[in-house]
Amino acid sequence: MTIDEKYMLRALQLARQGGEHTSPNPMVGAVVVHEGRIIGEGFHRCCGKAHAEVNAIASVHNQSLLPASTIFVTLEPCSHYGKTPPCAKLLIEKNIKRVVVGTLDPFEKVSGRGVAMLREAGIEVEVGVLERECRELNKRFFTAHTTGLPWVLLKWAQSADGFLANEIGAIKFCTPLTQALMHRERSMVDVIIVGANTVRVDNPSLTVRHWSGSSPLRVVLDRHLSIPPSLRLLNDGSKTLIYNDKKEGIEGNVEWVKLNTSEPHGWLCNLYHRGITSVMVEGGANVLQQMLDAGTWNELRIEIAPIFLEKGLKAPTVDFSNATSQEIDGNTIFRMANSDVLNRL
């Protein structure tokens, strides 16, 4: 490992600390080095707040060292005014000697422009240090801005013999620990999606309760507007988006949008144009199967409990041959990436 790679590795470690709070922005870390010594560090802590470069520069006690320093940043410094000023402009103003970038930003308002701005100002710039690791860190962000569709996680829990529920209704397959880990997953996505039948049967909140972090936007696929107005999603004050065939408008915390709910590509496009970069689909069986059949998913997370139901609501059928697995509290959690999507990126 080269010296540059070692400092970039540290920047990656810092970036991960923003995991539950940065979306739909990417996780970014930055390290300022002067004559072989780290003099400043920072990461993007929260969407809408200061970026990693700003925090790293601000942490440098002796600012007079910056013109002789190198900053290592996992993602290309931004070049446009968004919720915060351009980071590339700050680095130019501070007369940073050298900038080492993990990977270019795929977002069209930034891609290549930040690096070009730095080079035009006479700053030495190197791009591509630990690029694979830097892209993997923000695979959701890269997927969204490369494909024009949010990154999609399909998630469900089932019995060992392949059922989502018994004949009466939902079964609690998760343990307290695996439920907390699932809520961590929720905290790291922008949107959580369910079908109307799941909402009618389970009356879920779909919020983050067993982990820190923000709750995602709730989205319901309710073609015929069949869910009762008394349910939690429509009354708890948190925003809910309902895709349907009949109604447009906003009332309180609920927005109705007319879209073909049987065509995933359409509502995924709509979500991307709303600034959504990551989605978790939690069910039910019909929605999950629809997504699997359409191939519009990036990753699966399937939790299997050592319970046998023998009959009930069947879970989608999946080939686990390419999946990784982890046993937690007696349950087995399988994860698998969609190789067809990965090959197109």
PDB file of C-alpha atoms in Angstrom, residues 18-27 44 46-47 140 187-191 275-278:
ATOM      1  CA  GLY A  18     -21.865   9.603   8.445  1.00  0.00           C
ATOM      2  CA  GLY A  19     -23.643   6.436   7.333  1.00  0.00           C
ATOM      3  CA  GLU A  20     -27.087   6.948   8.895  1.00  0.00           C
ATOM      4  CA  HIS A  21     -27.343  10.689   8.311  1.00  0.00           C
ATOM      5  CA  THR A  22     -25.988  11.801   4.909  1.00  0.00           C
ATOM      6  CA  SER A  23     -28.428  10.324   2.384  1.00  0.00           C
ATOM      7  CA  PRO A  24     -29.365  11.317  -0.286  1.00  0.00           C
ATOM      8  CA  ASN A  25     -25.891  12.874  -0.207  1.00  0.00           C
ATOM      9  CA  PRO A  26     -22.885  10.524  -0.329  1.00  0.00           C
ATOM     10  CA  MET A  27     -20.651   9.602   2.597  1.00  0.00           C
ATOM     11  CA  HIS A  44     -19.824  14.761   5.962  1.00  0.00           C
ATOM     12  CA  CYS A  46     -25.446  15.201   7.841  1.00  0.00           C
ATOM     13  CA  CYS A  47     -27.279  16.074   4.634  1.00  0.00           C
ATOM     14  CA  ARG A 140     -26.253   3.593  -3.707  1.00  0.00           C
ATOM     15  CA  SER A 187     -32.077   4.579   8.628  1.00  0.00           C
ATOM     16  CA  MET A 188     -29.691   4.383   5.664  1.00  0.00           C
ATOM     17  CA  VAL A 189     -32.276   4.583   2.857  1.00  0.00           C
ATOM     18  CA  ASP A 190     -34.343   7.513   1.599  1.00  0.00           C
ATOM     19  CA  VAL A 191     -37.564   5.588   0.995  1.00  0.00           C
ATOM     20  CA  GLY A 275     -33.989  13.426  -5.279  1.00  0.00           C
ATOM     21  CA  ILE A 276     -34.277   9.858  -3.967  1.00  0.00           C
ATOM     22  CA  THR A 277     -31.139   7.723  -4.350  1.00  0.00           C
ATOM     23  CA  SER A 278     -31.991   4.622  -2.269  1.00  0.00           C
TER      24      SER A 278
END
